[in-house]
C-alpha atoms as one frame of an Amber mdcrd trajectory, in Angstrom:
protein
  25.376 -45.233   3.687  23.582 -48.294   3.515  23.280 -50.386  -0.060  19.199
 -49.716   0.246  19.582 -45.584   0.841  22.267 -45.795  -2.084  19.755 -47.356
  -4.535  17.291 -45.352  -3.481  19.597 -42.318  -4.230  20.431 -43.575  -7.761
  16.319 -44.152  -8.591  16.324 -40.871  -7.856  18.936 -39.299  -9.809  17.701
 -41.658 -12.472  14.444 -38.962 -12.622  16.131 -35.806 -11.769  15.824 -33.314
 -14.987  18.409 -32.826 -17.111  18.597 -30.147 -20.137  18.124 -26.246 -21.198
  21.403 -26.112 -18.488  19.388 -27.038 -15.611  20.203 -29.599 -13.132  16.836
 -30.407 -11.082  16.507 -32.695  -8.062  13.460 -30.721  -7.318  10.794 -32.646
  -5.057  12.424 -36.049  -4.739  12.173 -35.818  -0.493  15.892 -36.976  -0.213
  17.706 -37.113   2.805  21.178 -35.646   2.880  23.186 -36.194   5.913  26.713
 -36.262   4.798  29.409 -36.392   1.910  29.009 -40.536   1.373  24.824 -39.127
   0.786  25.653 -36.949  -2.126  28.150 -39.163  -3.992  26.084 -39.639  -7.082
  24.790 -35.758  -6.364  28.048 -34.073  -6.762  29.560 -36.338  -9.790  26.412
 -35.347 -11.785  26.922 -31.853 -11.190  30.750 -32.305 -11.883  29.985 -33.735
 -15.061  27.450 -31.024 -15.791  29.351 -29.368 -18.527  27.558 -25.662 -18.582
  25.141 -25.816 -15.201  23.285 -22.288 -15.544  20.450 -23.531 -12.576  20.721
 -26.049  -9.684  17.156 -26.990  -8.205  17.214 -28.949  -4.832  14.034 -27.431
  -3.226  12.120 -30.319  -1.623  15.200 -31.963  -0.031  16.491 -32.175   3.393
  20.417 -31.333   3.819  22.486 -31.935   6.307  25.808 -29.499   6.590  28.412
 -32.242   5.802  26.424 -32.920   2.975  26.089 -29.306   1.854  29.962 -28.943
   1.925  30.212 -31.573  -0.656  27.935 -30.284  -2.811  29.413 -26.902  -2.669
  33.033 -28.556  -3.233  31.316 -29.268  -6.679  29.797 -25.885  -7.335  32.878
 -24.328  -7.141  34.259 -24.735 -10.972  30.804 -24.100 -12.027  31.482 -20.141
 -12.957  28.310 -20.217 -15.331  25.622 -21.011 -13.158  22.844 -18.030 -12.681
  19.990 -19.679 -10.864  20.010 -21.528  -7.692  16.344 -22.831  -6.840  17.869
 -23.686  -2.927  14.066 -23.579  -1.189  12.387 -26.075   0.810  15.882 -27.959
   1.298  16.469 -27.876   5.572  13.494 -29.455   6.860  13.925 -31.319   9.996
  17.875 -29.814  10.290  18.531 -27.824  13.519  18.332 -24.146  13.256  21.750
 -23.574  14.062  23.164 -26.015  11.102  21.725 -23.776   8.699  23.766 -20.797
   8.438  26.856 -22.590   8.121  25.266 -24.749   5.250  24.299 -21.605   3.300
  27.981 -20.009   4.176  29.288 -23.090   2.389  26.789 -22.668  -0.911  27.302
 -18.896  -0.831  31.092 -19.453  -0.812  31.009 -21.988  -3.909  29.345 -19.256
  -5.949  32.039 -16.805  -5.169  34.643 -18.784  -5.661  33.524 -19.709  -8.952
  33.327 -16.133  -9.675  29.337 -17.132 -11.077  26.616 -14.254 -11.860  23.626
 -14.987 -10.153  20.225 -13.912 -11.762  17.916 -15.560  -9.265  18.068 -16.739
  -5.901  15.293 -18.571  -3.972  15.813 -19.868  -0.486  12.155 -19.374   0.284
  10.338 -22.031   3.172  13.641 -22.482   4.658  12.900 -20.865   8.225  16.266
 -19.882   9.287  15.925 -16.675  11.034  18.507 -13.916  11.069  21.268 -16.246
  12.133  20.039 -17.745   8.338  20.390 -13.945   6.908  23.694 -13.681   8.161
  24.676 -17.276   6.410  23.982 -14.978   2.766  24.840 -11.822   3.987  28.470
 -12.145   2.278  26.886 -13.693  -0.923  24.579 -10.749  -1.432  27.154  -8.119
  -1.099  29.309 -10.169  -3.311  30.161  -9.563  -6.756  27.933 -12.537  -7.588
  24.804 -10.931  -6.816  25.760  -7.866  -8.995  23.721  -9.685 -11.419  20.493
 -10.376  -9.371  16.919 -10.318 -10.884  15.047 -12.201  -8.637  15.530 -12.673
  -5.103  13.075 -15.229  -3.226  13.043 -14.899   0.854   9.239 -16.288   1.594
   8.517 -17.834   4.736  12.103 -17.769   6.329  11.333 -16.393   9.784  14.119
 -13.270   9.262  12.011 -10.953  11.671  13.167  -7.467  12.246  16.822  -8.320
  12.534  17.177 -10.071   9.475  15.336  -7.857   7.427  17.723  -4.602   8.650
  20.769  -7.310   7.847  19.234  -7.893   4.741  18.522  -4.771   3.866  22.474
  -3.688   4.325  23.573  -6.516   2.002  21.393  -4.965  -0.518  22.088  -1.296
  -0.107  26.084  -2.442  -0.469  25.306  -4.480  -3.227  24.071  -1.198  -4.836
  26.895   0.440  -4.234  29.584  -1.781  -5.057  27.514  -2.232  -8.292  27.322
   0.854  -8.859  30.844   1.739  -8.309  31.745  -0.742 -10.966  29.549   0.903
 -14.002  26.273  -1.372 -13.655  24.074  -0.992 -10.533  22.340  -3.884  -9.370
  18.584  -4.168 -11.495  16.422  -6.301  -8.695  13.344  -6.676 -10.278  11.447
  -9.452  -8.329  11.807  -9.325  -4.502   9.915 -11.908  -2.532   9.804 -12.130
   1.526   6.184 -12.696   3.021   5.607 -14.454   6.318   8.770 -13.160   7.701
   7.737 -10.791  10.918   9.597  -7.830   9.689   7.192  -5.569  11.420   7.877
  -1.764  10.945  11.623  -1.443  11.932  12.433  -4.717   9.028  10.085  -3.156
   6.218  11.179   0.434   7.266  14.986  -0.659   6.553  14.576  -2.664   3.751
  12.393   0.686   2.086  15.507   2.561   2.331  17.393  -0.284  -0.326  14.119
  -0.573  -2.110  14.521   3.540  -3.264  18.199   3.580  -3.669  17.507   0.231
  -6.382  14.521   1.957  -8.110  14.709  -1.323 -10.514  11.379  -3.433  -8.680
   8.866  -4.822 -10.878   7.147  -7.254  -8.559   7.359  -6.721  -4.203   5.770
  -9.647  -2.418   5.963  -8.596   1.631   2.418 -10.420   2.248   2.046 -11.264
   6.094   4.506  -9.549   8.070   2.656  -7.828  10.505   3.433  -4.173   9.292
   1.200  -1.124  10.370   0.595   2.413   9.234   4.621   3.493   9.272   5.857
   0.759   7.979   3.699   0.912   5.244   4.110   4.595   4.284   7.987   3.859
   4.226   7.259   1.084   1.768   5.124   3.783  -0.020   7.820   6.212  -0.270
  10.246   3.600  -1.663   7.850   2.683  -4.483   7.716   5.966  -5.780  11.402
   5.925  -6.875  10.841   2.487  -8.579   8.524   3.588 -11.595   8.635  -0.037
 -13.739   6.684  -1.717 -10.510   3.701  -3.717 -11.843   3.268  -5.751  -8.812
   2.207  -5.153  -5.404   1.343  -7.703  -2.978   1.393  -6.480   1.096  -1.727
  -8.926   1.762  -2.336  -9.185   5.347  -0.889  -6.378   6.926  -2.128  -3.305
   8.651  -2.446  -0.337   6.789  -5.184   1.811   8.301  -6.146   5.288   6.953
  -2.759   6.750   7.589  -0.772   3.844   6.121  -3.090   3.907   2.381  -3.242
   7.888   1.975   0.382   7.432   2.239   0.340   4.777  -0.438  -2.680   5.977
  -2.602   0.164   8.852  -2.650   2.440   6.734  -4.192   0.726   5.045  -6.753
  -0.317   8.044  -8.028   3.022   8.317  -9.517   3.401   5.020 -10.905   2.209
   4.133 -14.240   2.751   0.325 -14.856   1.173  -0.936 -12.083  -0.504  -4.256
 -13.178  -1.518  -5.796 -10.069  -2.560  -4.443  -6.459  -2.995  -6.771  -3.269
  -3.856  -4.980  -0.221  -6.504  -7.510   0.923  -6.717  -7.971   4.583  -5.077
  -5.126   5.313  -7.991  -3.011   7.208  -7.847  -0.342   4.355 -11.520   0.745
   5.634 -13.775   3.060   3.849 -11.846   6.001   4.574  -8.614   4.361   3.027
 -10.937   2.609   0.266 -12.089   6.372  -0.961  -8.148   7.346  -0.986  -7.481
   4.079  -3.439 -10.508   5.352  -5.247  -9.346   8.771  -6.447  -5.994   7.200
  -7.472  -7.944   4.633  -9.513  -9.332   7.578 -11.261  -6.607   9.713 -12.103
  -3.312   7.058 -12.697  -3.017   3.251 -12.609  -3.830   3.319 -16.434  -3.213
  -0.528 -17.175  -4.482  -1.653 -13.963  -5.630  -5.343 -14.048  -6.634  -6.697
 -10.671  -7.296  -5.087  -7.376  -7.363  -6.714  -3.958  -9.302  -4.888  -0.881
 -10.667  -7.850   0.256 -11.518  -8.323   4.407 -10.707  -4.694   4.850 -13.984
  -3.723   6.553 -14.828  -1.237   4.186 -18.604  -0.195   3.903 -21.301  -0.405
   1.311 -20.919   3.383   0.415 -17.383   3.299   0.114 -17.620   0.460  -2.293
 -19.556   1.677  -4.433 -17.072   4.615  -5.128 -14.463   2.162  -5.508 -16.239
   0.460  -8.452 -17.465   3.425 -10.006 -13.388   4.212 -10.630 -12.951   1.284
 -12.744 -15.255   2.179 -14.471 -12.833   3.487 -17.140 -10.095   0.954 -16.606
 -10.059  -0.713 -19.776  -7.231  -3.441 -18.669  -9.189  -4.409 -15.478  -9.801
  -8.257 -14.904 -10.639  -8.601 -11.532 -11.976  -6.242  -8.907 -12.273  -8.410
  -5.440 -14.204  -6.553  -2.257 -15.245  -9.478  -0.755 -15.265  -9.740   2.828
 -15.939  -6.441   3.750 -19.115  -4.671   5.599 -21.268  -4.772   2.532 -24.526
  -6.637   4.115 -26.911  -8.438   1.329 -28.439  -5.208   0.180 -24.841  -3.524
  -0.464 -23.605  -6.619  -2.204 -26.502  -6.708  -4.436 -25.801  -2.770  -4.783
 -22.478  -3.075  -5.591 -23.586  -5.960  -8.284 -25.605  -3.748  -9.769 -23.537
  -0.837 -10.486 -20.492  -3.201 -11.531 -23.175  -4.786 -13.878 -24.213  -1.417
 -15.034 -20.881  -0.437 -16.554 -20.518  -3.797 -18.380 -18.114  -5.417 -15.677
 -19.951  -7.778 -13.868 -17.501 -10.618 -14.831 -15.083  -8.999 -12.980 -16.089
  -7.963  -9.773 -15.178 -11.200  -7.573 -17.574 -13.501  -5.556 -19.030 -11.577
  -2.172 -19.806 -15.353  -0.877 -18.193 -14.106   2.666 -19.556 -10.407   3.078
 -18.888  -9.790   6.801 -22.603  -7.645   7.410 -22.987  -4.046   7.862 -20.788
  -3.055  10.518 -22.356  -3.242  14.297 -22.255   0.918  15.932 -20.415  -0.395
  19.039 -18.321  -3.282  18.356 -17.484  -0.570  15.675 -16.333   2.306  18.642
 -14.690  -0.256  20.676 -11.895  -1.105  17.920 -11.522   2.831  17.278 -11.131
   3.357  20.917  -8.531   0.468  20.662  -6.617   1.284  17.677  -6.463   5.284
  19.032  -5.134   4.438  21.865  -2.357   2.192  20.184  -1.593   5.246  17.626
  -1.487   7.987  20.297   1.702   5.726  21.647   3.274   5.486  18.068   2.462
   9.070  17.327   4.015  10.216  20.418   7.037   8.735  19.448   6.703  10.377
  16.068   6.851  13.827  17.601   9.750  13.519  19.939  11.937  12.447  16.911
  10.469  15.471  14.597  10.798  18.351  16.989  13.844  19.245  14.917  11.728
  18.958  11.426   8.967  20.930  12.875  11.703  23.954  13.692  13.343  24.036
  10.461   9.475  23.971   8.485  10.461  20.975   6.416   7.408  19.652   3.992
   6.612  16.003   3.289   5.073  15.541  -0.013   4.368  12.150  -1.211   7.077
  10.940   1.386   9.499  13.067   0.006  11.049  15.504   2.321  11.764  18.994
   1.081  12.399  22.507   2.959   9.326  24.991   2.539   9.315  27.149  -0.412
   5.760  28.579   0.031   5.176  31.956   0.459   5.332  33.717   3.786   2.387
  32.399   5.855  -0.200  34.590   6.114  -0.389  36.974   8.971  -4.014  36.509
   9.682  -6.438  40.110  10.567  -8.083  39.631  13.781 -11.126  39.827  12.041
 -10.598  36.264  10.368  -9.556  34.675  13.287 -12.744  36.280  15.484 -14.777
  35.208  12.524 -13.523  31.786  12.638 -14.031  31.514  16.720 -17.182  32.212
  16.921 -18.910  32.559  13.553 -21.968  34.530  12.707 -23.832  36.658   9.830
 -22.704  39.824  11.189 -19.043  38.996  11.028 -19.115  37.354   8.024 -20.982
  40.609   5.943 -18.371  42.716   8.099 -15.524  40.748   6.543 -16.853  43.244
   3.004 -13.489  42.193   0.669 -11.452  40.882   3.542 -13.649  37.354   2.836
 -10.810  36.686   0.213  -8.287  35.952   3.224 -10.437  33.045   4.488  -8.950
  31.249   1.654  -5.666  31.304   3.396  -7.502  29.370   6.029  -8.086  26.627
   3.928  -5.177  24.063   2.065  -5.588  20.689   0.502  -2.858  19.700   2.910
  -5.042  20.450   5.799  -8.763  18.649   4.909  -9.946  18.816   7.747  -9.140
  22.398   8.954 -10.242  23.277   5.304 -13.712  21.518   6.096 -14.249  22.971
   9.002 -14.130  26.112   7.721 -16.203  25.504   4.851 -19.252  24.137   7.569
 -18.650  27.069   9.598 -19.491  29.719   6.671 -22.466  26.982   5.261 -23.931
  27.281   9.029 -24.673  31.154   8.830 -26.904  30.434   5.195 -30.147  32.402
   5.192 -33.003  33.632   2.023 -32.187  37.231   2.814 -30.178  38.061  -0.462
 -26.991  39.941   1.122 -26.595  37.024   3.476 -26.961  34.678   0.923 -24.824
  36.223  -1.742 -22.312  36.184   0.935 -22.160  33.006   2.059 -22.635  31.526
  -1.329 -19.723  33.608  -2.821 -17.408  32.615   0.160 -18.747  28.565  -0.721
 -17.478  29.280  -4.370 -14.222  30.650  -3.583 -13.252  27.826  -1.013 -14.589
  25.049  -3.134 -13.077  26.243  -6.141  -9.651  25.793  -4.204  -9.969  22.641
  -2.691 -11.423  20.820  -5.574  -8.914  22.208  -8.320  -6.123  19.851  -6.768
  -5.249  16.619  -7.225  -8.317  13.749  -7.422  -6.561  12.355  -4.264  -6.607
  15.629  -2.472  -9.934  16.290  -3.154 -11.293  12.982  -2.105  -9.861  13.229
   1.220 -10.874  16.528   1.511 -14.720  15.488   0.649 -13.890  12.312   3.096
 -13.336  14.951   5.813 -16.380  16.959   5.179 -18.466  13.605   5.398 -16.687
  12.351   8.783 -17.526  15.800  10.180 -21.438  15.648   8.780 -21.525  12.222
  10.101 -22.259  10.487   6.931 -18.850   8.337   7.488 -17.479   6.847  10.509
 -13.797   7.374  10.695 -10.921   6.135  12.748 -10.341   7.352  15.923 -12.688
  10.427  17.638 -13.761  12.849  15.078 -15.521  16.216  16.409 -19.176  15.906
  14.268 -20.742  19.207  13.831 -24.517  19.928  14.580 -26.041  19.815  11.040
 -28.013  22.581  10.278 -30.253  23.274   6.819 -28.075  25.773   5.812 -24.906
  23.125   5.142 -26.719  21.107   2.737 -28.443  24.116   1.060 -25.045  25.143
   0.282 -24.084  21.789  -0.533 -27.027  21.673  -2.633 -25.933  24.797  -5.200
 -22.252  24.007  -5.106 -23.023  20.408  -6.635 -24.225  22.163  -9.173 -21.857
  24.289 -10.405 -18.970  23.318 -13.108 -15.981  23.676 -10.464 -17.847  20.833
  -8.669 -16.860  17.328 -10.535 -19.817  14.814 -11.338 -18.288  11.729  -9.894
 -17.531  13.691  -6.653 -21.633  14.517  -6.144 -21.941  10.702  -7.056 -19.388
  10.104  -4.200 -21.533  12.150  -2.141 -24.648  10.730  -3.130 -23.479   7.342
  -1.913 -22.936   7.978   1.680 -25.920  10.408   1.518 -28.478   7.357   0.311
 -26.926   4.968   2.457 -26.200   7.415   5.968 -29.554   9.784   5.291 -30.541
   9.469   9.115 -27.879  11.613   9.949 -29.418  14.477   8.487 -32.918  13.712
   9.199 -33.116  16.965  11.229 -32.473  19.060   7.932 -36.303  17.853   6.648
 -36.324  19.584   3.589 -33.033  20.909   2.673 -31.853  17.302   2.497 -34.626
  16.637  -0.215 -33.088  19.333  -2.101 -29.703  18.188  -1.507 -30.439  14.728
  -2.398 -32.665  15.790  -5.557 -29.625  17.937  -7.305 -27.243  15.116  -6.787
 -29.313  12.430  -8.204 -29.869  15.214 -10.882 -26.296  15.317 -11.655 -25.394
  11.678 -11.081 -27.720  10.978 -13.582 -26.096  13.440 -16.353 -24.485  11.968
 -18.938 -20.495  12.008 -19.208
């Protein structure tokens, strides 16, 4: 090493932190090719009586140089915290692996207990995963708090290697009378896709310990997601969520609006640019209502969610008293929703929270709109087909996923339905329905929170046949009661996609993928029209309503006046006081 790099070296060390048991060489751009490099490196931390943390993030290292370094670590049996990101840049890929093998070793010889581990911005790949593999499963990591894995390039086969390490972890752990308490687990920008996020759900639930997941960026969609979901239901101290910049779709947020409807310390959700849409935006909604007590920010930013659908998402928070920062900007607002949506944050007293709407994206345009449905259906008809070759089994034995949780059917005997019902149902009309006498009861077994759209369906089929003469009327509105009275008395979740159903299939919300409308008829929204009025039917569900009705009227411009009656009783009850 030349006399220059060696001075340079020691006006480094000269500024390197020392105290509080840290030894920090964090940021000083060094450049660590080989054992001569690190002289001055390795006596300090020799002489470092009591190192608990090592920080060389912002270096370069070469491997010869990382073998001396680790020569050094490996009498150090008290150090817990090894800030190692940032610390390969310009190295080949293949160097890497056997550089962390030699740091990973150190801390196992020295028989240390790791708390945190951050070899973030390191880019290594899986070969890189497979350089900490035997670290992570080591006694050393029974310990771990934090692990840090941003922006290291794993893709799908280093997250299922990682996610092994961690599930034996666990075990061994656990087999030793103190399971391994993750709490912070870090690893966007890594291109774990489904397969990596799907395997590394399976250690997240066996852990249950997670207080903060960071998977931002990894180019996840809808089944990916919902395994995620499922994982964070068995990990009930989670306050942070961050999957920014993935794909969730309508399938992937029921799944986790599912989810967090279990957890209770949530803090902070970030599901911004993840195409949530309005559909998955009214899902988020009804779990905003009923759980998320000491919410504090929310994140649906860029997720092309609508004007009417954003409303409903600020009327939840309206009774979040934690809530700092609400941020919908981005979306398909246009300048009169934005203003809209100002107004009714305003209107509740939390205008200072709702973030800036500087880059609103417009109201959505009709066909670019079809084009990406026709798109994105086509791409989930090839998932889904792979879906139901693997489930054929499932299907046979009548196995029930709730929340993500997989559990054998202990419902009653399904219904053995009178050909009556099912001729009703066919081909509907006032006849049948008044011939039906007490046998109208049995229609409820056609409908099921579990099925909203069969369970809408039916409800527009009976709402069609609605006429002034009295029998017909008593009829139908009796037979509106007892189905409404079912579907509503679920969950808040349940019920809002059940009411998102019923507005895809009156046109008053465009959906994903093809959606059979029905041919709206005065006698739906008459129907409509009394059942907002009565107590079974919740006052922030008509306002729900009354949103996509204000905003979508056209598409029941052939109902004349029953939509002024419609429209009348919901602003009548939107406008009663809680």
């Amino acid at each position: 090493m030349a006399s220059d790099d060696i001075a340079q070296l020691a006006d480094a060390l000269s500024k390197t932190h020392v105290g509080d048991g840290e030894l920090s060489y964090k940021g000083l751009g060094l450049k660590l090719d080989d054992a001569v490099s690190v002289e001055e490196l390795v006596r300090e931390i020799e002489q470092y009586q009591g190192l608990r943390a090592l920080r060389l993030e912002g270096n370069t290292v070469g491997v010869e140089a990382t073998r001396a370094i680790a020569k050094a670590l490996e009498t150090k049996d008290l150090l817990q915290r090894c800030y190692w990101s940032d610390m390969f840049t310009g190295r080949l890929r293949s160097e890497i692996p056997t550089a962390l093998r030699s740091l990973g070793s150190s801390v196992m010889i020295a028989g240390a207990r790791l708390t945190e581990l951050d070899l973030s911005d390191n880019a290594f790949g899986p070969d890189g995963v497979k350089g900490i593999e035997q670290l992570l499963k080591s006694p050393s990591c029974h310990s771990l708090r934090e692990l840090r894995l941003n922006n290291c390039g794993m893709g799908v086969g280093g997250g299922k290697i990682l996610a092994e390490a961690l599930i034996q972890c666990y075990r061994q752990s656990s087999s030793h009378g103190a399971p391994l308490n993750l709490r912070v687990f870090i690893a966007g920008r890594n291109r774990l896709e489904n397969e990596g996020a799907s395997a590394l759900a399976k250690a997240f639930q066996m852990i249950g310990s997670l207080e903060e997941v960071h998977m931002p960026q990894n180019g996840i969609n809808h089944k990916g997601v919902a395994a995620l979901a499922s994982a964070m239901q068995h990990n009930p101290e989670l306050r942070v969520l961050n999957l920014n910049d993935n794909t969730f779709t309508k399938k992937g947020t029921v799944a986790m609006a599912q989810a967090l409807r279990c957890l209770r310390n949530v803090q902070v959700i970030n599901f911004g640019d993840c195409l949530v849409r309005s559909e998955g935006a009214i899902a988020l909604a009804a779990v905003l209502r009923e759980g998320l007590p000491v919410l504090k920010a929310l994140n649906l930013s860029f997720g092309e969610i609508t004007e009417a659908a954003a409303l409903v998402v600020a009327q939840a928070v309206m009774d979040k008293p934690y809530m700092e920062k609400v941020d919908l900007n981005g979306n398909c607002l246009g300048e009169e929703g934005c203003e809209a949506l100002r107004e009714v944050m305003e209107s509740m007293d939390k205008g200072d929270i709702l973030a800036s709407l500087s880059d609103d994206e417009g109201e959505p345009d009709d066909e670019e709109e079809e084009e990406e449905e026709d798109e994105e259906e086509e791409e989930e008809e090839e998932d889904d087909d792979v879906i139901d070759d693997s489930n054929e089994d499932d299907e046979e034995d009548e196995d029930i996923k709730e929340n993500g949780v997989t559990r054998k059917d202990d419902s009653p005997a399904k219904h053995h339905h009178p050909a009556e019902i099912m001729s009703f149902l066919s081909s509907p009309s006032v006849e049948k329905l008044l011939q039906l006498g007490d046998m109208r009861t049995d229609l409820l077994h056609q409908v099921d929170v579990s099925d909203p759209h069969k369970s809408a369906d039916v409800l527009l089929k009976v709402a069609s046949l609605y006429g002034e003469e009295p029998e017909t009327k008593t009829a139908v509105l009796e037979t509106i009661d007892d189905v409404l009275k079912k579907l509503l008395s679920g969950s808040t979740l349940q019920s809002h996609c059940f009411l998102t159903s019923l507005l895809l299939m009156m046109g008053l919300l465009k959906g994903e993928g093809k959606m059979k409308k029905v041919s709206l008829v005065p006698g739906h929204l008459l129907c409509l029209e009394h059942a907002v009025q009565q107590e079974y039917f919740p006052r922030h569900y008509a306002s729900l309503l009354h949103n996509f009705m204000s905003k979508n009227g056209d598409a029941l411009h052939s109902c004349g006046a029953a939509r002024e009656k419609l429209s009348s009783a919901l602003e009548k009850r939107c406008d009663e006081k809680h």
